[in-house]
mmCIF file of C-alpha atoms in Angstrom:
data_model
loop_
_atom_site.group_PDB
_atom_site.id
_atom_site.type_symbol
_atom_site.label_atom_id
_atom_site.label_comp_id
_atom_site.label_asym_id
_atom_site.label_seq_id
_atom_site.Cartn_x
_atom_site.Cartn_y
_atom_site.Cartn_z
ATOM 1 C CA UNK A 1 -22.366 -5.250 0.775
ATOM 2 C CA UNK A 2 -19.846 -5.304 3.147
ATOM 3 C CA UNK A 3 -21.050 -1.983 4.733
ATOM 4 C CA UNK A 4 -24.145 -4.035 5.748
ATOM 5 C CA UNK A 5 -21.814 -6.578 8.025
ATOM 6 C CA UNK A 6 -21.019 -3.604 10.457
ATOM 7 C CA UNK A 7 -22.986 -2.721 13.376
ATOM 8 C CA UNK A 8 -23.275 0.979 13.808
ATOM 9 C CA UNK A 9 -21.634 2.213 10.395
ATOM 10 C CA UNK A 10 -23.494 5.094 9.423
ATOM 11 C CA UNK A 11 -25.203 4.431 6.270
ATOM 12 C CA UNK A 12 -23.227 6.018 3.005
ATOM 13 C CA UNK A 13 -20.039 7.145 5.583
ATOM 14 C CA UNK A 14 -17.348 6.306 3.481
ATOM 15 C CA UNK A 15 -19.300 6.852 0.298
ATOM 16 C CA UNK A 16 -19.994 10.692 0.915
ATOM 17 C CA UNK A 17 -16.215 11.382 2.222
ATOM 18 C CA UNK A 18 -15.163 10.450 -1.090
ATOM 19 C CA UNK A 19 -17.962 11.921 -3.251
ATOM 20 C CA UNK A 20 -17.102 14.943 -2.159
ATOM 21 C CA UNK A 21 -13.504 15.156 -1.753
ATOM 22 C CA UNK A 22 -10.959 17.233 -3.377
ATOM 23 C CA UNK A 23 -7.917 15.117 -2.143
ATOM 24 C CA UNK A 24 -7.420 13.286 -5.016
ATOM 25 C CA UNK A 25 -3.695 13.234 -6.232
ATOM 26 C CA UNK A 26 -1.619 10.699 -8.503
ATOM 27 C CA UNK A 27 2.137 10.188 -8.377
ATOM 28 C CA UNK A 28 3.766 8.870 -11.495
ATOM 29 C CA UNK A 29 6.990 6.496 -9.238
ATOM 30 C CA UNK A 30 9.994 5.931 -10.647
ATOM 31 C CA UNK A 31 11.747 3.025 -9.481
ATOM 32 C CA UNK A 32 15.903 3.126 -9.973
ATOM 33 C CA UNK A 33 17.462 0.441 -10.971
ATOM 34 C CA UNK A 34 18.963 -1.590 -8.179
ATOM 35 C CA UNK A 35 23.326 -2.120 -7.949
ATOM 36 C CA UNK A 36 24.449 -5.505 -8.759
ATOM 37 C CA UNK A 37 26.351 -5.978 -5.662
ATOM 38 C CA UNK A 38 23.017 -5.124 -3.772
ATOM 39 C CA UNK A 39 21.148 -7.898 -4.765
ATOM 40 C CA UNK A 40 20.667 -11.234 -4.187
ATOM 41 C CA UNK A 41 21.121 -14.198 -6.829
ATOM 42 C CA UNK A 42 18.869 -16.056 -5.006
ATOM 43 C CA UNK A 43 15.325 -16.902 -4.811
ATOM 44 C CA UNK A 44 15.346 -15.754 -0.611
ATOM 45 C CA UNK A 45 16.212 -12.160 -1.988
ATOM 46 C CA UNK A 46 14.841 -9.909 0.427
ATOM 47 C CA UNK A 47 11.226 -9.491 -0.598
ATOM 48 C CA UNK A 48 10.845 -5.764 0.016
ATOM 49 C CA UNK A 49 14.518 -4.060 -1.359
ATOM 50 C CA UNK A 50 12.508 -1.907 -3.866
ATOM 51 C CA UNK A 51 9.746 -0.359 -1.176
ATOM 52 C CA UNK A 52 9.214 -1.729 2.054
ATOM 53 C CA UNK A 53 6.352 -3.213 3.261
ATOM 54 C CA UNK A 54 3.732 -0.762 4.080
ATOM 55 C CA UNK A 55 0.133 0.099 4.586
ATOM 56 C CA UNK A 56 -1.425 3.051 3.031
ATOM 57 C CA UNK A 57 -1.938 5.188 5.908
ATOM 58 C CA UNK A 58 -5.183 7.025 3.859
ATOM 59 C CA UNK A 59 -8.785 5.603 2.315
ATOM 60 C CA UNK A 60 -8.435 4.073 -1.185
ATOM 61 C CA UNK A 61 -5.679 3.994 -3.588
ATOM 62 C CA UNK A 62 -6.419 3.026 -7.220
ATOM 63 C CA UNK A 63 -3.599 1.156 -9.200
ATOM 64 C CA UNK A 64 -2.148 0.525 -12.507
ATOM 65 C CA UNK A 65 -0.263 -2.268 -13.731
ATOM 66 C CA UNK A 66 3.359 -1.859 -13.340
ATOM 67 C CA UNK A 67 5.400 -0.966 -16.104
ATOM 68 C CA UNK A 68 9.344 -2.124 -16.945
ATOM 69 C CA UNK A 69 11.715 0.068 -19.052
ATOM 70 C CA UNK A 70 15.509 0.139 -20.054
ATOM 71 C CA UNK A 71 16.899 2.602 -17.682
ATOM 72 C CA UNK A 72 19.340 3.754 -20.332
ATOM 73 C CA UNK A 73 16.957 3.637 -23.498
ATOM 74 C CA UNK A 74 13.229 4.136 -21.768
ATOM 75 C CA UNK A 75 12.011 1.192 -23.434
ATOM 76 C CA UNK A 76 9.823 -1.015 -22.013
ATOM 77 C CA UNK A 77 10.905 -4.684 -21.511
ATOM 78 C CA UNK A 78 9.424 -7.809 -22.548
ATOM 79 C CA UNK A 79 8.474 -10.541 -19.704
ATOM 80 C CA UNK A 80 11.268 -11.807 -20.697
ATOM 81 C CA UNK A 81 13.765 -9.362 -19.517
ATOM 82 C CA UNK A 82 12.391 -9.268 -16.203
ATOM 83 C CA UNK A 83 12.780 -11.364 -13.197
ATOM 84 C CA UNK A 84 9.492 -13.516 -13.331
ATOM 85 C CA UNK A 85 9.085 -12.613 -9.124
ATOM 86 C CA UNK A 86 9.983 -8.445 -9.557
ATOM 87 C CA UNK A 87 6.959 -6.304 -8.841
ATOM 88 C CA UNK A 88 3.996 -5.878 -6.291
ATOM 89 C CA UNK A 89 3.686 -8.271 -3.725
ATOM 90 C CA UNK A 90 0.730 -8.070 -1.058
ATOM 91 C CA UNK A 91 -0.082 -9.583 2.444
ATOM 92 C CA UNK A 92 -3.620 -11.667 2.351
ATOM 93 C CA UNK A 93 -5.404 -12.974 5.130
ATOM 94 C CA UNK A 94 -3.643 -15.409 5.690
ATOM 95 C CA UNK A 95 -0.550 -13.775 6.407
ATOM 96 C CA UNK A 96 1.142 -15.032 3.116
ATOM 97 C CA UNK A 97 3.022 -12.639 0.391
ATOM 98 C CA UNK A 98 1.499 -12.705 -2.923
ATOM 99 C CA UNK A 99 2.543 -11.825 -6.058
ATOM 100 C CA UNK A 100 -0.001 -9.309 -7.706
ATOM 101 C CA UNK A 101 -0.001 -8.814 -11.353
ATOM 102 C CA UNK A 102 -2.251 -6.027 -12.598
ATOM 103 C CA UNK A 103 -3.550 -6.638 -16.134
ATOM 104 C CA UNK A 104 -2.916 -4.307 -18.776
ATOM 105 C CA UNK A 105 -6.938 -3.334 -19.022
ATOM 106 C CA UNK A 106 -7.452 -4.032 -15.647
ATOM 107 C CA UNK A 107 -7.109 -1.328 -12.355
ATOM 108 C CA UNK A 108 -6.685 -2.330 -8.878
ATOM 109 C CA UNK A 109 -8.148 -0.730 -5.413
ATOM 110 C CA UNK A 110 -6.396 -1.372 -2.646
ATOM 111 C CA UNK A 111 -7.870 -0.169 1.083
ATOM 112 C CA UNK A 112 -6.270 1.944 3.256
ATOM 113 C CA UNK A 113 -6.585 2.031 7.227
ATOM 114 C CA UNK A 114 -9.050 4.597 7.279
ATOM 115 C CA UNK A 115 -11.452 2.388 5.710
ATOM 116 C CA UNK A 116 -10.510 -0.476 8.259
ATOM 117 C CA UNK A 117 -11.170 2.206 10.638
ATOM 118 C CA UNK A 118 -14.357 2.907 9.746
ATOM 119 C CA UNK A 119 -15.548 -0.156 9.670
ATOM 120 C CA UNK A 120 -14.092 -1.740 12.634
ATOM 121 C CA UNK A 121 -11.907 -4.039 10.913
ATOM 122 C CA UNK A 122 -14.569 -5.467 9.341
ATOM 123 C CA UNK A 123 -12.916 -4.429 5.733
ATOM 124 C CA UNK A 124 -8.651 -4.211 6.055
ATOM 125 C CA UNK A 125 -5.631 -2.049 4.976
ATOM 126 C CA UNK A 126 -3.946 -3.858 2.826
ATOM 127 C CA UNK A 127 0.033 -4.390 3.313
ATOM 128 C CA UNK A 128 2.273 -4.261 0.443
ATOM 129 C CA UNK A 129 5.478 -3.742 -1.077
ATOM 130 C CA UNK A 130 7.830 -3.796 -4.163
ATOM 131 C CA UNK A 131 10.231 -6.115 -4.822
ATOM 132 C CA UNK A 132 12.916 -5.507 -7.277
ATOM 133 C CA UNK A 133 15.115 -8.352 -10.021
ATOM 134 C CA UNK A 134 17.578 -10.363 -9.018
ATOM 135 C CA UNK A 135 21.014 -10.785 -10.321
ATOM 136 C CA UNK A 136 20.980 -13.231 -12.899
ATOM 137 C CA UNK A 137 17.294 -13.311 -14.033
ATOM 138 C CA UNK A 138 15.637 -11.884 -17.075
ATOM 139 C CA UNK A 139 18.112 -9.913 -19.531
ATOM 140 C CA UNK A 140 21.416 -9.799 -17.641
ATOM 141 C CA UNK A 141 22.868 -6.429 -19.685
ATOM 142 C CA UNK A 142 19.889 -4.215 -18.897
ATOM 143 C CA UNK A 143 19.204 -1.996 -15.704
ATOM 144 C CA UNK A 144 15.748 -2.689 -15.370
ATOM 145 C CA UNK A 145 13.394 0.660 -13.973
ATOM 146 C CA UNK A 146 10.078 0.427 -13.265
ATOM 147 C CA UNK A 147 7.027 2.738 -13.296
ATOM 148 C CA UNK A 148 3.467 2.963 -11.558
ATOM 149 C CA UNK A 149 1.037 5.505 -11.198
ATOM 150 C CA UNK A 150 -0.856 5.269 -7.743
ATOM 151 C CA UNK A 151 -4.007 7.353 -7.203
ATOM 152 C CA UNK A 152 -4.501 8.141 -3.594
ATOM 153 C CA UNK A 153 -7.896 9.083 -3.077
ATOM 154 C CA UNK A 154 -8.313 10.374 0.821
ATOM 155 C CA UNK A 155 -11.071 13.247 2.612
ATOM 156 C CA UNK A 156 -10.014 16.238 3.974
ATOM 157 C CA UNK A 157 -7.264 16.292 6.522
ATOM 158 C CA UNK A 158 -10.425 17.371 9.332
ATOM 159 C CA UNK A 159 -11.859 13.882 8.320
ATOM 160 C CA UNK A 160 -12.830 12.590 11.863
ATOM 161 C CA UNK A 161 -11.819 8.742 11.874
ATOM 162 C CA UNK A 162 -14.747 7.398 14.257
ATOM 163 C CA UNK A 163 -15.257 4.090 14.865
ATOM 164 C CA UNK A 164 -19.122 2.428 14.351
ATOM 165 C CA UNK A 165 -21.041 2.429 16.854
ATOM 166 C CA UNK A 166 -20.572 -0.338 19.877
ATOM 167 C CA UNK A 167 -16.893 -1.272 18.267
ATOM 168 C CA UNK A 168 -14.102 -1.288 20.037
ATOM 169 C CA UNK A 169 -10.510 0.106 19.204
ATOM 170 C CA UNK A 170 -9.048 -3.388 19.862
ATOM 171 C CA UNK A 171 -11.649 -4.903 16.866
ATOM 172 C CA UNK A 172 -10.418 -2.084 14.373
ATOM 173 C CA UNK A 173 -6.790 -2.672 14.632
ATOM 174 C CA UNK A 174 -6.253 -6.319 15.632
ATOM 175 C CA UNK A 175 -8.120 -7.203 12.842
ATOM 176 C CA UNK A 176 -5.323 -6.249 10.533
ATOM 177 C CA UNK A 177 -2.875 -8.655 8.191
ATOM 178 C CA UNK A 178 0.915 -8.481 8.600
ATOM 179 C CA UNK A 179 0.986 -6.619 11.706
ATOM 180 C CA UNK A 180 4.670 -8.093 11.810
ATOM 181 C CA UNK A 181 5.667 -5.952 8.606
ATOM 182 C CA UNK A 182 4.221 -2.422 9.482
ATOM 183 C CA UNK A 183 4.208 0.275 12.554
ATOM 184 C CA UNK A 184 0.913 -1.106 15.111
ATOM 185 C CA UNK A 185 -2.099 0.911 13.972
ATOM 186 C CA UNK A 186 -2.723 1.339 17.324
ATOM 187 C CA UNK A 187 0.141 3.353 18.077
ATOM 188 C CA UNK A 188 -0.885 6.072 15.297
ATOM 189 C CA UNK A 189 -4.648 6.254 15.349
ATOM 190 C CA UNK A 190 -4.351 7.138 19.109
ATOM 191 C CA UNK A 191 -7.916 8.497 19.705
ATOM 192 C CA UNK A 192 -11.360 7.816 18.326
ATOM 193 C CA UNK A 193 -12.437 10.719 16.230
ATOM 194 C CA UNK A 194 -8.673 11.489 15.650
ATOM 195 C CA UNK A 195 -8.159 13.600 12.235
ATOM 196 C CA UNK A 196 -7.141 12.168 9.519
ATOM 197 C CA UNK A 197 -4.260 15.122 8.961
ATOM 198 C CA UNK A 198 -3.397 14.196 12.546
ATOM 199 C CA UNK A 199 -3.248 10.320 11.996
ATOM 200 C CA UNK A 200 -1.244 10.766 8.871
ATOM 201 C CA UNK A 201 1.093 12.852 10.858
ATOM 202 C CA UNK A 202 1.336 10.427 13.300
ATOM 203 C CA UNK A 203 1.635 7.310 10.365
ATOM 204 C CA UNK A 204 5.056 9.398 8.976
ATOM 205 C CA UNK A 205 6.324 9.734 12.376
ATOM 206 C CA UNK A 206 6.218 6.128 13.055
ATOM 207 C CA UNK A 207 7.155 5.204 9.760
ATOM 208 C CA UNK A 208 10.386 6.959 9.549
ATOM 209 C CA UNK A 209 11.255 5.487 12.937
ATOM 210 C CA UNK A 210 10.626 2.210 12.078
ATOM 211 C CA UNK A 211 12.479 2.389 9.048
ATOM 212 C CA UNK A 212 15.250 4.038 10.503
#
């Protein structure tokens, strides 16, 4: 439906790029527990100390529920071991953090800027991040570890990333959330018809400076 909202997308675009793809990878993360001494008691913790805020830089990423364990033991936790505000939190539209809880039957997609690419900004990347328990909440003897299992699913790195017809650069990447929280989009996808192997380049580059 939302394919029908942009002028000049070419009809089935994104839908044959990942029909055909091979570049489909998961990565089972492992999330260490965090020191005491790092973190806050709180409730203004910093809202990104277990991954920063981030986009993914490819198409669509598919998305279990997150899972707590005992560091030591490998069990998993009950909710009430766990700081009720750990986990995935996401930027809307709005520009407001919000606390995503994936249920246990349930899979999440989450869009990556290729896709806002493609469509002009007419469907956006969605910025993210991971924030780990506080000091003092949930079971106060147990190093709490967490687990997810993203799918990235992305074209070839030859992908060209072309805008629809009669768009403009400027619509594609101003239409993005949180551009306060991630590298400008328009300082990585440099070029229309760009690569994708060359904007992903590009996305690590900027990355690592900005993180640095």
């Amino acid at each position: 439906e939302k394919a029908k909202k942009v002028v000049g997308y070419r009809k089935d675009l994104l839908f044959d790029a990942m029909k055909h793809t091979e570049k489909a990878k998961g990565r089972l993360l492992y999330y260490y527990p965090i020191d005491k001494d790092q973190t806050a008691t709180t409730t203004q913790a910093k809202e990104d100390n277990w991954i920063g805020w981030h986009n993914d830089s490819g198409f669509l990423t598919s998305l279990a529920g997150d899972l707590f364990l005992d560091d030591e033991t490998g069990q998993p936790l009950s909710s009430d071991q766990i700081d009720p505000e750990a986990g995935l939190y996401v930027t809307n539209r709005s520009g407001e953090s919000i606390h995503v809880k994936i249920p246990d039957d349930c899979m999440a997609v989450q869009i990556g800027e290729c896709v806002q690419i493609l469509t002009g900004g007419v469907v956006v990347a969605t910025p993210h991040c991971v924030r780990g328990p506080r000091a003092g909440f949930g079971a106060s003897d147990v190093k709490v570890a967490r687990i997810s299992c993203p799918c990235f699913i992305d074209s070839k790195p030859s992908f060209p990333l072309t805008l629809p017809d009669g768009c403009t650069s400027e619509n594609a990447c101003q239409a993005g959330v949180g551009r306060d929280k991630v590298p400008l989009l328009e300082e990585r996808w440099v070029e229309n018809g760009m690569t994708f192997g060359s904007f992903l380049q590009k996305s690590f580059e900027k990355y690592y400076d900005w993180s640095s």
